[in-house]
């Protein structure tokens, strides 16, 4: 019954979705955040809602939407031209990033300051996402072990689904001042305490920008490469490239270069903070009319 708008692997998901949406009055909005869905599925969903909003960052398929949100840096002007209806409102750029409220609140409560002249990096945060299926965290920690940084505090964050937590724990134990955090609810605080972060150019890019945290970025998924390139071109982070192409020596050399140039960090921080202020959710909400009832279709 769903084969006209979803692939076979999504049939069960589609059934649950229709069960959740069916019954009662139409929803005011449905928000679709799913790489597997396109104009066919969105057209099908229109019978359940007055308006449809789509979250995308690939611009690789057409959408049937009243509002489209792409919070990434726009490296290709007009990238959604011809992919959305003419009347669709398109929200582009990191000022619309959907950050949790604690990031904006912490930015307002504790604005980041930098010593003059810039002091050496004292605290480094390492986080490559909750899953990190390639264990890029381990690659980074092995790179740090090759550096002579006995006074550097290192906070390492992994999720519960990390494939090799014991190995990461052993590498942390080998670093003089490293602490391992598993599935921490205090990510904003750890970012605020850090002087520099080694991470992936996903949604955490905009969390770091909000708090003015400079970063060394490694893409762990294909859709992160364009974000990493954009961060590098805007000079609020250093982008090393895809994890598939990097060695321990590459990571060690890049970290050593950035740690040796602390005067770069305040400038990177200011550029980052100009891009994201933490008010993205309020801007998106303001763009949505009659949003009293809201449901979300997500691939998270």
Coordinates of C-alpha atoms in Angstrom, one line a residue:
X1 CA 0.0 0.0 0.0
X2 CA 2.9 2.3 0.6
X3 CA 5.0 1.3 -2.3
X4 CA 4.0 4.3 -4.3
X5 CA 5.8 6.7 -2.0
X6 CA 8.2 4.8 0.2
X7 CA 10.8 2.1 -0.5
X8 CA 10.1 -1.4 0.9
X9 CA 12.4 -0.9 3.9
X10 CA 10.2 1.9 5.1
X11 CA 6.9 0.1 4.9
X12 CA 6.7 -0.6 8.7
X13 CA 7.8 2.9 9.5
X14 CA 5.1 4.3 7.2
X15 CA 2.4 2.2 8.8
X16 CA 3.3 3.5 12.3
X17 CA 3.4 7.1 10.9
X18 CA -0.1 6.8 9.4
X19 CA -1.4 5.3 12.6
X20 CA 0.0 8.3 14.6
X21 CA -1.4 10.9 12.2
X22 CA -4.8 9.5 11.4
X23 CA -7.9 10.6 13.3
X24 CA -9.2 13.9 14.4
X25 CA -8.6 17.2 12.7
X26 CA -5.7 17.9 10.4
X27 CA -2.4 18.8 12.0
X28 CA -1.3 22.4 11.6
X29 CA 2.2 21.4 10.6
X30 CA 4.1 18.2 10.0
X31 CA 7.9 18.6 10.1
X32 CA 9.8 16.0 8.0
X33 CA 13.5 15.4 8.8
X34 CA 14.4 12.2 6.9
X35 CA 16.9 11.6 4.1
X36 CA 14.8 8.8 2.6
X37 CA 11.7 11.0 2.0
X38 CA 11.1 13.2 -1.0
X39 CA 8.3 14.9 -2.9
X40 CA 6.4 11.6 -3.2
X41 CA 6.2 10.9 0.5
X42 CA 5.6 14.6 1.4
X43 CA 2.7 14.8 -1.1
X44 CA 1.2 11.8 0.6
X45 CA 1.6 13.4 4.0
X46 CA -0.3 16.5 2.9
X47 CA -3.7 14.8 3.5
X48 CA -2.8 14.8 7.3
X49 CA -1.7 18.5 7.7
X50 CA -2.4 22.0 6.5
X51 CA 1.3 22.8 6.1
X52 CA 4.5 20.8 5.6
X53 CA 8.0 21.8 6.8
X54 CA 11.1 20.0 5.6
X55 CA 14.6 19.9 7.1
X56 CA 17.3 19.1 4.6
X57 CA 21.0 19.7 4.0
X58 CA 21.7 17.7 0.8
X59 CA 19.6 19.5 -1.8
X60 CA 19.6 16.3 -3.8
X61 CA 15.9 15.7 -4.3
X62 CA 12.6 17.6 -4.9
X63 CA 10.4 18.5 -2.0
X64 CA 6.7 19.3 -1.6
X65 CA 6.9 21.8 1.3
X66 CA 5.6 25.1 2.6
X67 CA 8.8 25.8 4.5
X68 CA 12.3 24.3 4.0
X69 CA 15.1 24.7 6.6
X70 CA 18.8 24.1 5.8
X71 CA 20.9 25.6 8.6
X72 CA 24.2 24.8 7.0
X73 CA 26.6 27.3 5.3
X74 CA 25.4 27.8 1.8
X75 CA 28.3 27.1 -0.5
X76 CA 26.1 26.8 -3.6
X77 CA 23.7 29.8 -4.1
X78 CA 20.2 28.9 -5.1
X79 CA 20.8 25.2 -4.3
X80 CA 17.1 24.6 -3.8
X81 CA 16.0 26.4 -6.9
X82 CA 13.7 24.0 -8.8
X83 CA 13.5 21.6 -5.8
X84 CA 10.7 23.3 -3.9
X85 CA 7.5 24.9 -4.9
X86 CA 7.7 28.6 -5.8
X87 CA 5.7 29.6 -2.8
X88 CA 7.9 27.6 -0.4
X89 CA 9.6 29.7 2.3
X90 CA 13.3 28.7 2.4
X91 CA 15.3 29.4 5.6
X92 CA 19.0 29.1 4.9
X93 CA 22.1 29.4 7.1
X94 CA 23.4 28.8 10.6
X95 CA 21.3 31.6 12.1
X96 CA 18.4 29.1 11.9
X97 CA 20.3 26.2 13.5
X98 CA 18.0 24.3 15.8
X99 CA 20.1 24.2 19.0
X100 CA 19.0 23.1 22.4
X101 CA 18.2 26.1 24.7
X102 CA 21.1 25.5 27.0
X103 CA 23.7 26.7 24.4
X104 CA 22.1 30.1 23.9
X105 CA 21.5 30.5 27.6
X106 CA 25.1 29.6 28.5
X107 CA 26.4 32.1 25.9
X108 CA 24.4 34.9 27.4
X109 CA 25.3 33.9 31.0
X110 CA 29.0 33.3 30.5
X111 CA 30.3 35.1 27.4
X112 CA 33.6 33.6 26.2
X113 CA 36.7 35.8 27.0
X114 CA 40.3 35.4 25.8
X115 CA 43.5 36.4 27.6
X116 CA 45.6 39.1 26.0
X117 CA 48.1 38.0 24.8
X118 CA 46.5 34.6 24.0
X119 CA 47.5 31.9 26.6
X120 CA 48.4 28.4 25.6
X121 CA 45.6 25.9 25.2
X122 CA 44.8 24.4 28.6
X123 CA 41.7 22.4 28.0
X124 CA 40.9 20.3 24.9
X125 CA 37.5 18.7 24.2
X126 CA 37.4 15.6 21.9
X127 CA 34.0 14.5 20.7
X128 CA 33.2 12.8 17.3
X129 CA 29.5 12.2 17.9
X130 CA 27.5 9.8 19.9
X131 CA 27.9 6.7 17.7
X132 CA 31.4 7.2 16.0
X133 CA 31.2 3.9 14.1
X134 CA 34.7 4.2 12.8
X135 CA 36.1 4.9 16.2
X136 CA 37.7 8.2 15.0
X137 CA 37.9 9.1 18.7
X138 CA 40.6 6.4 19.0
X139 CA 42.5 7.8 16.0
X140 CA 42.5 11.3 17.6
X141 CA 43.6 10.0 21.0
X142 CA 46.5 8.1 19.4
X143 CA 47.5 11.3 17.6
X144 CA 47.4 13.2 20.9
X145 CA 49.6 10.5 22.6
X146 CA 52.3 11.4 20.1
X147 CA 52.5 15.0 21.3
X148 CA 54.4 16.2 24.4
X149 CA 51.5 17.9 26.2
X150 CA 51.7 16.8 29.8
X151 CA 49.8 19.9 31.1
X152 CA 46.9 19.7 28.6
X153 CA 43.6 18.7 30.1
X154 CA 41.6 16.5 27.7
X155 CA 37.8 15.8 28.0
X156 CA 36.7 12.9 25.8
X157 CA 33.0 12.4 25.1
X158 CA 31.5 9.2 23.5
X159 CA 28.0 7.9 23.4
X160 CA 26.6 4.6 24.9
X161 CA 26.5 3.1 21.4
X162 CA 30.3 3.7 20.7
X163 CA 31.7 0.5 19.2
X164 CA 34.9 0.4 21.3
X165 CA 34.5 2.1 24.7
X166 CA 37.1 -0.1 26.4
X167 CA 39.8 1.0 23.9
X168 CA 38.8 4.6 24.3
X169 CA 39.0 4.3 28.1
X170 CA 42.5 2.7 27.8
X171 CA 43.7 5.5 25.6
X172 CA 42.3 8.1 28.0
X173 CA 44.1 6.4 30.8
X174 CA 47.4 6.7 28.9
X175 CA 47.0 10.5 28.6
X176 CA 48.2 12.4 31.7
X177 CA 45.1 14.6 32.3
X178 CA 42.3 13.0 30.3
X179 CA 38.7 12.3 31.5
X180 CA 36.2 10.1 29.7
X181 CA 32.5 11.1 29.6
X182 CA 30.0 8.6 28.4
X183 CA 26.6 10.0 27.2
X184 CA 27.0 13.2 29.1
X185 CA 24.1 15.6 29.6
X186 CA 26.7 18.4 30.1
X187 CA 28.0 19.0 26.6
X188 CA 27.3 22.7 26.7
X189 CA 29.3 23.1 29.9
X190 CA 32.2 21.0 28.5
X191 CA 32.3 23.2 25.4
X192 CA 32.3 26.3 27.5
X193 CA 35.2 25.1 29.6
X194 CA 37.3 24.1 26.6
X195 CA 39.8 26.3 24.7
X196 CA 39.8 24.1 21.6
X197 CA 37.8 21.1 20.3
X198 CA 38.5 18.2 18.0
X199 CA 35.1 17.1 16.5
X200 CA 33.0 16.4 13.5
X201 CA 31.3 19.0 11.3
X202 CA 27.7 17.9 12.2
X203 CA 25.1 19.8 14.3
X204 CA 27.7 20.2 17.0
X205 CA 29.4 22.7 14.6
X206 CA 26.7 25.2 15.3
X207 CA 26.8 24.4 19.1
X208 CA 30.5 25.2 19.1
X209 CA 29.9 28.4 17.1
X210 CA 27.2 29.6 19.5
X211 CA 29.8 29.2 22.4
X212 CA 32.7 30.6 20.4
X213 CA 34.7 27.4 20.6
X214 CA 37.4 27.0 17.9
X215 CA 37.7 23.5 16.4
X216 CA 39.8 21.0 14.4
X217 CA 37.2 19.1 12.3
X218 CA 37.2 15.6 10.9
X219 CA 34.2 14.4 8.7
X220 CA 32.9 11.0 9.8
X221 CA 30.0 11.0 7.3
X222 CA 29.7 12.1 3.7
X223 CA 27.2 14.8 4.4
X224 CA 29.6 16.5 6.8
X225 CA 32.2 17.2 4.2
X226 CA 30.6 20.4 2.8
X227 CA 30.1 21.7 6.3
X228 CA 33.7 21.1 7.1
X229 CA 34.8 22.9 3.9
X230 CA 32.5 25.8 4.7
X231 CA 34.0 26.1 8.2
X232 CA 37.5 26.1 6.8
X233 CA 36.7 28.7 4.2
X234 CA 35.0 30.9 6.8
X235 CA 38.1 30.4 9.1
X236 CA 36.2 29.6 12.3
X237 CA 37.7 26.0 12.2
X238 CA 40.4 23.9 10.6
X239 CA 39.0 21.1 8.4
X240 CA 41.3 18.1 8.0
X241 CA 39.0 16.2 5.6
X242 CA 37.3 12.8 5.8
X243 CA 38.3 10.3 8.5
X244 CA 38.8 7.7 5.8
X245 CA 41.8 9.5 4.4
X246 CA 43.5 10.5 7.7
X247 CA 46.3 8.8 9.6
X248 CA 47.5 9.1 13.2
X249 CA 50.4 11.2 12.0
X250 CA 48.0 13.6 10.1
X251 CA 45.9 14.2 13.3
X252 CA 49.0 14.6 15.5
X253 CA 50.6 17.1 13.0
X254 CA 47.4 19.2 12.7
X255 CA 46.8 19.3 16.5
X256 CA 50.4 20.2 17.1
X257 CA 50.2 23.1 14.6
X258 CA 47.0 24.5 16.1
X259 CA 48.1 24.1 19.7
X260 CA 51.3 26.0 18.9
X261 CA 49.3 29.0 17.5
X262 CA 47.0 30.1 20.3
X263 CA 46.8 33.6 18.9
X264 CA 44.6 32.2 16.1
X265 CA 41.9 31.0 18.6
X266 CA 40.3 34.3 19.6
X267 CA 39.9 35.3 15.9
X268 CA 38.3 31.9 15.1
X269 CA 36.1 32.3 18.1
X270 CA 34.8 35.7 17.1
X271 CA 34.0 34.5 13.6
X272 CA 32.1 31.5 14.9
X273 CA 30.0 33.6 17.3
X274 CA 29.0 36.0 14.5
X275 CA 27.4 33.1 12.7
X276 CA 25.3 31.5 15.5
X277 CA 23.6 33.2 18.4
X278 CA 21.4 30.3 19.7
X279 CA 18.2 31.9 18.6
X280 CA 17.6 29.7 15.6
X281 CA 14.6 27.8 17.1
X282 CA 12.8 31.1 17.8
X283 CA 13.4 32.3 14.2
X284 CA 12.1 29.0 12.8
X285 CA 9.1 29.1 15.1
X286 CA 8.3 32.7 14.1
X287 CA 8.3 31.5 10.4
X288 CA 5.6 28.9 11.2
X289 CA 2.0 30.1 11.4
X290 CA -0.6 28.3 13.5
X291 CA 1.9 25.9 15.1
X292 CA -0.2 24.8 18.1
X293 CA -0.1 21.1 17.1
X294 CA 3.2 19.7 15.8
X295 CA 4.5 16.2 15.0
X296 CA 7.9 15.3 13.7
X297 CA 9.0 12.6 11.2
X298 CA 12.7 12.1 11.9
X299 CA 15.5 9.7 11.0
X300 CA 17.3 10.3 14.3

